[in-house]
Coordinates of C-alpha atoms and ligand atoms in Angstrom, one line a residue:
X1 CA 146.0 -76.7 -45.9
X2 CA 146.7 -75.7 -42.2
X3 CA 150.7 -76.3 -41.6
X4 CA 151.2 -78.3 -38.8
X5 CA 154.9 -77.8 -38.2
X6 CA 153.9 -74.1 -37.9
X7 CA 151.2 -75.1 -35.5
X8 CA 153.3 -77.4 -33.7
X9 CA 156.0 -74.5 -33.2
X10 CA 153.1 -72.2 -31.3
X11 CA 152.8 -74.6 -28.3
X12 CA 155.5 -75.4 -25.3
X13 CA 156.3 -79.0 -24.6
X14 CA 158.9 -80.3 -22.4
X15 CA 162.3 -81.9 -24.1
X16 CA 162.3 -85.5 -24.9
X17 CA 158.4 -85.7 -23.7
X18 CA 156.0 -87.4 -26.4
X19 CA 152.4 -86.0 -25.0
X20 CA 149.6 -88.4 -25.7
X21 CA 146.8 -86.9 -23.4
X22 CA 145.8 -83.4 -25.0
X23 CA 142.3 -85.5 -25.0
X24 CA 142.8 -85.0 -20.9
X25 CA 144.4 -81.7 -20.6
X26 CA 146.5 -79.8 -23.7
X27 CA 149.7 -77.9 -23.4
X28 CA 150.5 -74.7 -23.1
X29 CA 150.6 -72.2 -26.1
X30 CA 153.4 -70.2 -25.9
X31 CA 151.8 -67.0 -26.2
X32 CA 150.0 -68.0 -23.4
X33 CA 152.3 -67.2 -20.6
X34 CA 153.1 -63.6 -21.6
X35 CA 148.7 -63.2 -22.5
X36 CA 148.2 -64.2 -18.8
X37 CA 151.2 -62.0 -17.4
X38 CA 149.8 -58.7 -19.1
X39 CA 146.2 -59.2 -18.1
X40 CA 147.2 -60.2 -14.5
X41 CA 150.0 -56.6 -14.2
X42 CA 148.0 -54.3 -17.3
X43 CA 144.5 -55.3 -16.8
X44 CA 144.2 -56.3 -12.8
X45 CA 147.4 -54.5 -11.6
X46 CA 147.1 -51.3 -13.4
X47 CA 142.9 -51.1 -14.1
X48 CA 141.5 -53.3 -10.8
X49 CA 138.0 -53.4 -11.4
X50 CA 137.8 -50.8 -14.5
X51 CA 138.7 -53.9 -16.0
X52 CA 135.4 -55.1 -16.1
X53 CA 134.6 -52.2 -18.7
X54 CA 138.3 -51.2 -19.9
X55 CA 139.3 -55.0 -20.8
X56 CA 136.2 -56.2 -21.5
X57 CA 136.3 -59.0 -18.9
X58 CA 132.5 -58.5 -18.5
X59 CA 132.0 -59.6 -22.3
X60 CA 134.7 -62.3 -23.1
X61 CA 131.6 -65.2 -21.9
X62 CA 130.1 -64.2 -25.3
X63 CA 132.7 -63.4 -27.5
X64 CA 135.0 -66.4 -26.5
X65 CA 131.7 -68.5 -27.0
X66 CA 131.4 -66.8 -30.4
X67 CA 134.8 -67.6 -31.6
X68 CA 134.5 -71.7 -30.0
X69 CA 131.0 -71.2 -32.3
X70 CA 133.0 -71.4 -35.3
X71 CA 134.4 -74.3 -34.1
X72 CA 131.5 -76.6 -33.4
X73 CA 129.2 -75.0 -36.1
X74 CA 127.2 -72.9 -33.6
X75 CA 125.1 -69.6 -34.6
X76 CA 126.8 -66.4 -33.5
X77 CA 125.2 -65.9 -30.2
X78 CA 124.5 -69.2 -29.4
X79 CA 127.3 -70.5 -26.7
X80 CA 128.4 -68.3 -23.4
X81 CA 131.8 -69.7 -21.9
X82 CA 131.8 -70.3 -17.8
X83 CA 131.8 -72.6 -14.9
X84 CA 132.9 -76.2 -15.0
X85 CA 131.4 -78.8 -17.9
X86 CA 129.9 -80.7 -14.9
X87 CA 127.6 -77.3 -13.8
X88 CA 126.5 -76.5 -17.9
X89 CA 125.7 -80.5 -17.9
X90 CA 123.4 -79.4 -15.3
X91 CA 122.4 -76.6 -16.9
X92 CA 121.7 -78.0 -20.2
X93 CA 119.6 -80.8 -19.1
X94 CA 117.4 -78.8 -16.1
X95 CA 116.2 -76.5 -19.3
X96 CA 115.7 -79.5 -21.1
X97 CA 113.7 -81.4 -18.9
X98 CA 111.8 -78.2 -18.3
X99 CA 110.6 -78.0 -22.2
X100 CA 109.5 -81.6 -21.9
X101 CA 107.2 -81.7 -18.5
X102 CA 105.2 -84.5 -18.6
X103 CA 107.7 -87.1 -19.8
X104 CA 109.6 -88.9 -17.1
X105 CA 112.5 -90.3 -18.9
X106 CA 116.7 -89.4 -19.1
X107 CA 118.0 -91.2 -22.0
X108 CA 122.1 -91.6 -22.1
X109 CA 124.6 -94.5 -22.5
X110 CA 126.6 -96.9 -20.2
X111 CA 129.7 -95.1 -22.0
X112 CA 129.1 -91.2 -20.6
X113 CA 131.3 -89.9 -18.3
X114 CA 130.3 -90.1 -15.3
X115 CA 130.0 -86.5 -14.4
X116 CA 127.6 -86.2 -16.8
X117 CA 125.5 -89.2 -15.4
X118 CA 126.1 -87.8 -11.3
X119 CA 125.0 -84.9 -12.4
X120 CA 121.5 -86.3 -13.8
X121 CA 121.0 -88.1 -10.7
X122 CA 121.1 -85.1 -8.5
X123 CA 118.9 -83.3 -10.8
X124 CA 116.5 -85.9 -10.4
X125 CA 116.7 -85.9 -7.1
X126 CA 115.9 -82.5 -7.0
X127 CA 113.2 -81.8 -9.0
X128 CA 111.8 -85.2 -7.2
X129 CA 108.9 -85.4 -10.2
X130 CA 110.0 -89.3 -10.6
X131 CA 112.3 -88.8 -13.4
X132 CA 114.6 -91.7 -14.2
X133 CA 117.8 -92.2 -16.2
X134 CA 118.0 -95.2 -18.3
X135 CA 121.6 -96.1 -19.1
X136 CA 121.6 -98.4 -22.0
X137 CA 124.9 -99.5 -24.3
X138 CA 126.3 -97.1 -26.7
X139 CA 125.1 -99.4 -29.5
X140 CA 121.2 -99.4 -28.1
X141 CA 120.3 -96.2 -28.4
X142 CA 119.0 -96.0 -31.2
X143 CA 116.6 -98.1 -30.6
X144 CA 115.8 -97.0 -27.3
X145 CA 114.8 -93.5 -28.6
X146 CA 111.3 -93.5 -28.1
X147 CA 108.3 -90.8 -27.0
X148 CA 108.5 -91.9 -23.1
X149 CA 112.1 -90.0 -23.4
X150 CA 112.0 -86.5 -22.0
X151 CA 115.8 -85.7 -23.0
X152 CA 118.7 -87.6 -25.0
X153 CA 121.9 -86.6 -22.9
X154 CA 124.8 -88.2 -24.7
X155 CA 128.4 -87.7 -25.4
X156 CA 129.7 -87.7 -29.0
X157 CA 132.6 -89.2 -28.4
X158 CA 133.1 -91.7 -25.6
X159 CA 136.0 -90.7 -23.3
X160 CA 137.1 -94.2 -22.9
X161 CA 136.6 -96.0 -26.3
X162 CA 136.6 -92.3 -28.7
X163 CA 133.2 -94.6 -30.4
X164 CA 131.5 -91.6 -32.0
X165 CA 127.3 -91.5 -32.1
X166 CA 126.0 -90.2 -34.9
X167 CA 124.8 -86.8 -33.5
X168 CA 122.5 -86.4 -37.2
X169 CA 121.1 -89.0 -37.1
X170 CA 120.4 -89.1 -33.3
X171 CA 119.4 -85.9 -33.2
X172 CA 116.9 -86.3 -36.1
X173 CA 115.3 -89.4 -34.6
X174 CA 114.7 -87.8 -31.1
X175 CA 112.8 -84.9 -32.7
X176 CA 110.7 -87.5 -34.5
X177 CA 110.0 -88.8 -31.1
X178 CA 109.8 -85.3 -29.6
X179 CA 112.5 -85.8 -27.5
X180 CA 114.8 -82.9 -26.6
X181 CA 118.8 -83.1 -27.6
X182 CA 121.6 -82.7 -25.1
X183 CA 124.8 -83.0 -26.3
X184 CA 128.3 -83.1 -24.8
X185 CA 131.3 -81.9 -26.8
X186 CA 134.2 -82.7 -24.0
X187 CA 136.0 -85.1 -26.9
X188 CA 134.8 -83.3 -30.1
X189 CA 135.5 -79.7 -29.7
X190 CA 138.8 -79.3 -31.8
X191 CA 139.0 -82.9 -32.2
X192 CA 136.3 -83.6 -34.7
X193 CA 133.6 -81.3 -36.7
X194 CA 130.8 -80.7 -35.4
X195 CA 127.8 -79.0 -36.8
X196 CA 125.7 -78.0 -34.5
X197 CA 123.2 -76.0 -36.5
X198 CA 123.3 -78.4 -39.2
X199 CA 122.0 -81.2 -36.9
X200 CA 119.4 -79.2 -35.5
X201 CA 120.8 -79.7 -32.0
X202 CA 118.6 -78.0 -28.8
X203 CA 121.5 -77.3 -26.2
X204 CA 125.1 -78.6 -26.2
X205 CA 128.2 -78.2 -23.8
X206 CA 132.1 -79.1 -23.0
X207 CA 135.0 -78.2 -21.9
X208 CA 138.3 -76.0 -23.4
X209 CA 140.8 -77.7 -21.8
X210 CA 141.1 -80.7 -23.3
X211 CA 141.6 -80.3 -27.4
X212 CA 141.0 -76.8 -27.2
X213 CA 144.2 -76.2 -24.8
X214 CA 142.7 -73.2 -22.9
X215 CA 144.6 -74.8 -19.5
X216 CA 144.1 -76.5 -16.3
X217 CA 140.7 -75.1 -15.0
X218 CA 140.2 -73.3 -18.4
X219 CA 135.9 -72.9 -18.1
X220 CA 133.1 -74.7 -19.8
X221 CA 130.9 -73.6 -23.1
X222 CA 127.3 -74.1 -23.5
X223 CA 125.0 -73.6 -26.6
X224 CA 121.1 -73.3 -26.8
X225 CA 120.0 -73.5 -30.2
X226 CA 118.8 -69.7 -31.0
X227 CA 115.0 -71.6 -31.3
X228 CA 115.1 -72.3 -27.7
X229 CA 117.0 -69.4 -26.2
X230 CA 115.0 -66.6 -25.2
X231 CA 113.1 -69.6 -23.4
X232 CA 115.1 -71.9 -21.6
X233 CA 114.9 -72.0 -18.0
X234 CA 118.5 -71.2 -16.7
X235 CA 118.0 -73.8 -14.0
X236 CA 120.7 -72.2 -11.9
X237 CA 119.5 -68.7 -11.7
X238 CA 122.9 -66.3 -10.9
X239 CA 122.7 -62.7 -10.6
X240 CA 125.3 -62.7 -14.0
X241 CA 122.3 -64.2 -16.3
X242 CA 119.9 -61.6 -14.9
X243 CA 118.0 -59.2 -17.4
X244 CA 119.8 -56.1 -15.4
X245 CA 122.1 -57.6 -13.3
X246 CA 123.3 -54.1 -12.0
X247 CA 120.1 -53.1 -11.1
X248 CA 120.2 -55.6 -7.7
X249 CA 116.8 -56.5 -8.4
X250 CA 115.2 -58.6 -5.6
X251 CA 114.2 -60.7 -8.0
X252 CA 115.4 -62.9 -10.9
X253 CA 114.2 -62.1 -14.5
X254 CA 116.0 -64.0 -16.8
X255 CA 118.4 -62.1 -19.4
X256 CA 117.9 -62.4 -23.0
X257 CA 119.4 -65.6 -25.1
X258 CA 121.9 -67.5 -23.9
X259 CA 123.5 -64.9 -21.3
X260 CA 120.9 -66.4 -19.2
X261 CA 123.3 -69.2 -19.1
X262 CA 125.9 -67.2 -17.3
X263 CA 126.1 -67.7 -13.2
X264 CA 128.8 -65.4 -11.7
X265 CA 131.7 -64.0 -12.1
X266 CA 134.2 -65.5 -15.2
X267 CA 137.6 -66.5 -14.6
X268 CA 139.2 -63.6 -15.8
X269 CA 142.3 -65.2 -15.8
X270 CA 141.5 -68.5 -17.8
X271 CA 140.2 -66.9 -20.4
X272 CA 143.1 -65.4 -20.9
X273 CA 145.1 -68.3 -21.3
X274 CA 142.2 -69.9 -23.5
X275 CA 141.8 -66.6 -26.1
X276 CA 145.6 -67.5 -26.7
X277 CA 144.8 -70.8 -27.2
X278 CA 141.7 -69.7 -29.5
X279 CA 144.3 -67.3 -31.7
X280 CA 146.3 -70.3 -32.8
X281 CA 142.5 -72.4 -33.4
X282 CA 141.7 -69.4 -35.7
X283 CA 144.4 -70.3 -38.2
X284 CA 143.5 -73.9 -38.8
X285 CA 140.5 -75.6 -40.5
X286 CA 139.0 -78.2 -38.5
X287 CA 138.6 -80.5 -41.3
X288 CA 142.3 -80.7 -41.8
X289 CA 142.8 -81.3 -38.4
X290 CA 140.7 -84.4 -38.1
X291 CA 142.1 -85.8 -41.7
X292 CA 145.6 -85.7 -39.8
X293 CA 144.3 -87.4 -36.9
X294 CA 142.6 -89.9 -38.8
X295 CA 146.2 -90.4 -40.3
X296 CA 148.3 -90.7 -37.1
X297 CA 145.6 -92.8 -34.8
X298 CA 146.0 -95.4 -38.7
X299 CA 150.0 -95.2 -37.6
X300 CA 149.1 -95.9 -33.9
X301 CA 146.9 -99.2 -34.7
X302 CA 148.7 -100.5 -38.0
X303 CA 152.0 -100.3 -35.8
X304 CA 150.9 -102.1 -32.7
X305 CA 148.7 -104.4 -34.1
X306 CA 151.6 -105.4 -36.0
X307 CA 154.3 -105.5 -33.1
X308 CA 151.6 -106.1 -30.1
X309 CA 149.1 -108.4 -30.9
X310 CA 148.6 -108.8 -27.1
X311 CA 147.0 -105.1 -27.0
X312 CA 143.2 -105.1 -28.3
X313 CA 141.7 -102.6 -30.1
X314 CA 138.7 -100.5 -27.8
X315 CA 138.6 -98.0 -30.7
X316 CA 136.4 -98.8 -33.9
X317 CA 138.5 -99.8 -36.4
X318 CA 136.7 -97.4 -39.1
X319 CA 138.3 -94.1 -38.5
X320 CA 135.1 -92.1 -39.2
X321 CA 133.4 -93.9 -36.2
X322 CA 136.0 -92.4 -34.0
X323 CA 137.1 -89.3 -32.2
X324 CA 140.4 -88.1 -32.2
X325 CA 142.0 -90.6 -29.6
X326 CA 143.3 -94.1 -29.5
X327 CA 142.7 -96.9 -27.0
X328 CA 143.5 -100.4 -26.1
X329 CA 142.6 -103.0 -23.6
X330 CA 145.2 -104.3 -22.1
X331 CA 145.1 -106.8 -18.5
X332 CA 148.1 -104.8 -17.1
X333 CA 147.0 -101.5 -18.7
X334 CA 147.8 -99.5 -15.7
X335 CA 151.4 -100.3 -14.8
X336 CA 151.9 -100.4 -18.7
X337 CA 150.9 -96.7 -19.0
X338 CA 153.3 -96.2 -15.4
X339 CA 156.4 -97.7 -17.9
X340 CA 155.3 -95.5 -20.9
X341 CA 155.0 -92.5 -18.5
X342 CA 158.6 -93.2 -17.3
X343 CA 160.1 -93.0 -20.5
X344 CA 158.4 -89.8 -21.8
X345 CA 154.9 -91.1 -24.0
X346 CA 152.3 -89.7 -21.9
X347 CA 149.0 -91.3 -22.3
X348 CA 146.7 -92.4 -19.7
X349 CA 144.7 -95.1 -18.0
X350 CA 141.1 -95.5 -17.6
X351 CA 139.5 -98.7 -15.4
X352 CA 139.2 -101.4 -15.8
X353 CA 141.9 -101.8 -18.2
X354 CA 142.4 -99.0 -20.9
X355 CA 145.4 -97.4 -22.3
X356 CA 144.0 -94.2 -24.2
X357 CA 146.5 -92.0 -26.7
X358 CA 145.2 -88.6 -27.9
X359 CA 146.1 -88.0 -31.5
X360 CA 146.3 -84.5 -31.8
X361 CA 147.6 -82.8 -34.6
X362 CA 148.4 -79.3 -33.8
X363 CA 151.5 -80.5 -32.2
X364 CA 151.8 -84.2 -32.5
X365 CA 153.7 -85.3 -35.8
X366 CA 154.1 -88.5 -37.7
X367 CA 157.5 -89.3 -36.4
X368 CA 155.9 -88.6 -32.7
X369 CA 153.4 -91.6 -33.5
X370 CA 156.3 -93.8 -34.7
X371 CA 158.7 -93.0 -32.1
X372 CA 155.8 -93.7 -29.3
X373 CA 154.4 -96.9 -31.2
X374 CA 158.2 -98.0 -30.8
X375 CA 158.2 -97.7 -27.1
X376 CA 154.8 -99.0 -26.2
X377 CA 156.6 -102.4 -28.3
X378 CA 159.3 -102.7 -26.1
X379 CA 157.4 -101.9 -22.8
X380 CA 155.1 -104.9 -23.7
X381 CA 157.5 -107.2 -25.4
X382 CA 160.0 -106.9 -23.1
X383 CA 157.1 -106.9 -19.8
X384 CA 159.0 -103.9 -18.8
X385 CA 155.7 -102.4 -17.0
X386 CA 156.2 -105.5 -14.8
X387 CA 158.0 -103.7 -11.8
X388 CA 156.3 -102.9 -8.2
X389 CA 156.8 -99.3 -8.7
X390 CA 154.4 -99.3 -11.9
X391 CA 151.7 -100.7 -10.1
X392 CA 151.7 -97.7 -7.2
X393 CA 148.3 -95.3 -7.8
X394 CA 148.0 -91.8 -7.5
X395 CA 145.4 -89.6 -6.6
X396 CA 144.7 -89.2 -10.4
X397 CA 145.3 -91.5 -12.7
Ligands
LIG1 C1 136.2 -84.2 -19.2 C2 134.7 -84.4 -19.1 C3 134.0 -83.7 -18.1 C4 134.7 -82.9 -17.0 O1 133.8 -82.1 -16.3 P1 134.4 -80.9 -15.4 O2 133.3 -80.3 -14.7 O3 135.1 -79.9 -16.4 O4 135.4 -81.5 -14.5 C5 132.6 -83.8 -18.1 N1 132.0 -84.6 -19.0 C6 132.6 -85.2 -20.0 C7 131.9 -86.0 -21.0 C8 134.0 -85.1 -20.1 O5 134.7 -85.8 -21.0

C-alpha cells in the first residue's frame, strides 16, 4: 500500500493553505528546488553545452516518456515528452488524419477543452481537404461512432465535469468502424489508470503539470502505439525528429518511432523539475492512488450534499465514472470560489457556473477534505461569497 503521509511529506505547500487545484497545476516537490538549482549551476553553469551529451539533456524526451509510460500503461518507447499539450494535440491528430485520407470526419465531444477543439479547427483549415469536426454531447458518442469518422479525438476525463469515457470500449468500437483513436490524458495521467496498450489505443497525449506536478510550463507527452510509429506523419516536421538531425540535411527524413514526435529543443530546465516530480510517482501504485481519491471526492459529496443542498452535483455520482476531481454548479460559483480562495481552499472556477476541487492523494488527506467541506458550508450558508470584491475577475480564473 503506498503511504500517503510519506507522500504527503515530499511536496511543499504553503501554511494554513488547503490546495484543491493539483487538477490545474500541482505543487512543488521539495526535491525539486535543489534538482533545478544543480542542473541550472552543475549542468548549465559548469558544462554549457557538453550538457547536451554529459547530462544527457539530449535524451531525457525519451526516458522521461519511458518512466510517464509506466504510468499510463504505454510500451517502453512509445511516448517522447515536449512542447505544450495544445502542439502534441496537433500532432496527434495531423498523423491521424493522415492514416485515414479519404474520410472527412473529426469526431470529439461538446465537453473537450477547448484547446483541443482550436486546435482541430486550424488543422482543418490547413489541410483545407473539407474536413469537419462534429462536436456532439459526451453521452452521444457512442452512438455517433460510425465509418464516415476519420479520427475519435476525445478527452478521458472532462475538465469541467471529471465524467470519464470509457476509453475500452470507445476505442474498441472505433476500430470496428475503422476509425483512428486520439486520446487526451490532461485529467488521467496520475489521476486515474490508464492502459494504454491494453485498449489498443493509436496515439495519446497530456500534460505533466497538472497531477503529475512537473511545474508551471512543465512540457507535454505523446504516445504512438508501437503499430503505427515508424509510420506516422510527424505533422510538424522539426530538425529534433529528423533521422540525423546533426547531419543538417536539407531535407527532412523522419527519425525512427516516436522521436519523430520531437520538434526542437526540450526545456532543459522543466524537466528537471518534472524527473523530481517523477521520483516521488515511482514509489506509488496508481491503483492506490485512485482508491484514495475515490474515498476523499465520497467525503467531498456526502459532506456537502448533506450541509449544502443548494450546490448540485456536475460529477457522476458513481465514483468509477469519474476522474479524480470534484465539481458543483452553483449560480454564484465564481464569487463563491473568490470566498473559498480568501480563506485558504483553493479550488477553481470554470463558466458558466462550476466550482471544481481536485482530490489528490499524494498530499491531500482526509482531515484536508473535512476541514475544506467545513468552509465551503459556511461560505454558502452564511452567503459570505456575497461581497463586491468576490465578484472582481482576473486575467485567469
Ligand atoms: C490542460 C489541458 C490542455 C492545456 O494545453 P496546454 O497547451 O498545455 O496549455 C489541453 N487540453 C486539455 C484536455 C487540458 O485539460
Amino acid at each position: 500500500m503506498t503511504n500517503f503521509a510519506e507522500t504527503r511529506s515530499l511536496f511543499y505547500l504553503p501554511k494554513g493553505m488547503i490546495y484543491l487545484d493539483g487538477n490545474s497545476l500541482g505543487p512543488l516537490p521539495r526535491a525539486a528546488t535543489a534538482r533545478v538549482g544543480n542542473v541550472m549551476q552543475d549542468q548549465w553553469g559548469e558544462m554549457l553545452i557538453t550538457g547536451w551529451n554529459k547530462a544527457a539533456w539530449f535524451s531525457q524526451p525519451q526516458t522521461i516518456g519511458d518512466r510517464i509510460g509506466q504510468l499510463v500503461g504505454a510500451e517502453p518507447g512509445s511516448i517522447i515528452v515536449g512542447d505544450t499539450l495544445s502542439i502534441k494535440v496537433y500532432q496527434a491528430l495531423g498523423a491521424a488524419l493522415a492514416m485515414n485520407p479519404d474520410r472527412k470526419v473529426i469526431l470529439s465531444d461538446n465537453g473537450n477543452f477547448p484547446t483541443d477543439l482550436y486546435m482541430a479547427e486550424g488543422l482543418i483549415e490547413s489541410l483545407d481537404r473539407g474536413l469537419e469536426l462534429r462536436t456532439p454531447a459526451p453521452e452521444a458518442i457512442e452512438a455517433a461512432i460510425d465509418s464516415s469518422v476519420a479520427v475519435l479525438m476525445l478527452t478521458e476525463v472532462d475538465y469541467r465535469t471529471g465524467r470519464r469515457h470509457d476509453m475500452q470500449a470507445l476505442t474498441a468500437k472505433a476500430h470496428a468502424h475503422g476509425v483512428i483513436t486520439v486520446w487526451d490524458l490532461a485529467h488521467s495521467a496520475g489521476a486515474v489508470p490508464v492502459d494504454l496498450a491494453g485498449c489498443g489505443a493509436d496515439f495519446a497525449c497530456g500534460c505533466t503539470y497538472k497531477y503529475l506536478n512537473g511545474g508551471p510550463g512543465a512540457p507535454a507527452f505523446v504516445y504512438v502505439a508501437p503499430r503505427h510509429a515508424d509510420t506516422a506523419r510527424p505533422v510538424l516536421s522539426g530538425w529534433l525528429g529528423h533521422s540525423a538531425p546533426f547531419d543538417f540535411d536539407l531535407n527532412y527524413s523522419a527519425h525512427a518511432g516516436v522521436s519523430r514526435m520531437r520538434v526542437g529543443t526540450p526545456p532543459v530546465l522543466q524537466m528537471a523539475s518534472l524527473q523530481a516530480a517523477l521520483d516521488i510517482w515511482d514509489t506509488v501504485d496508481i491503483k492506490d492512488v485512485h482508491a484514495q481519491s475515490m474515498l476523499l471526492s465520497e467525503r467531498l459529496i456526502a459532506a456537502v450534499a448533506k450541509a449544502c443542498p443548494q450546490l448540485q452535483l456536475a460529477s457522476p455520482s458513481e465514483p468509477k465514472q469519474r476522474g479524480s476531481q470534484v465539481s458543483f454548479h452553483f449560480e454564484h460559483g465564481y464569487q463563491a470560489m473568490q470566498a473559498l480562495i480568501s480563506r485558504g481552499v483553493i479550488g477553481d472556477f470554470r463558466a458558466p457556473d462550476i466550482m471544481r476541487f481536485g482530490l489528490t492523494p499524494l498530499y491531500i488527506s482526509e482531515a484536508d477534505v473535512e476541514a475544506a467541506a467545513a468552509h465551503i458550508a459556511t461560505v454558502i450558508n452564511e452567503r459570505l461569497w456575497d461581497k463586491p470584491e468576490f465578484a472582481r475577475r482576473g486575467a485567469v480564473t
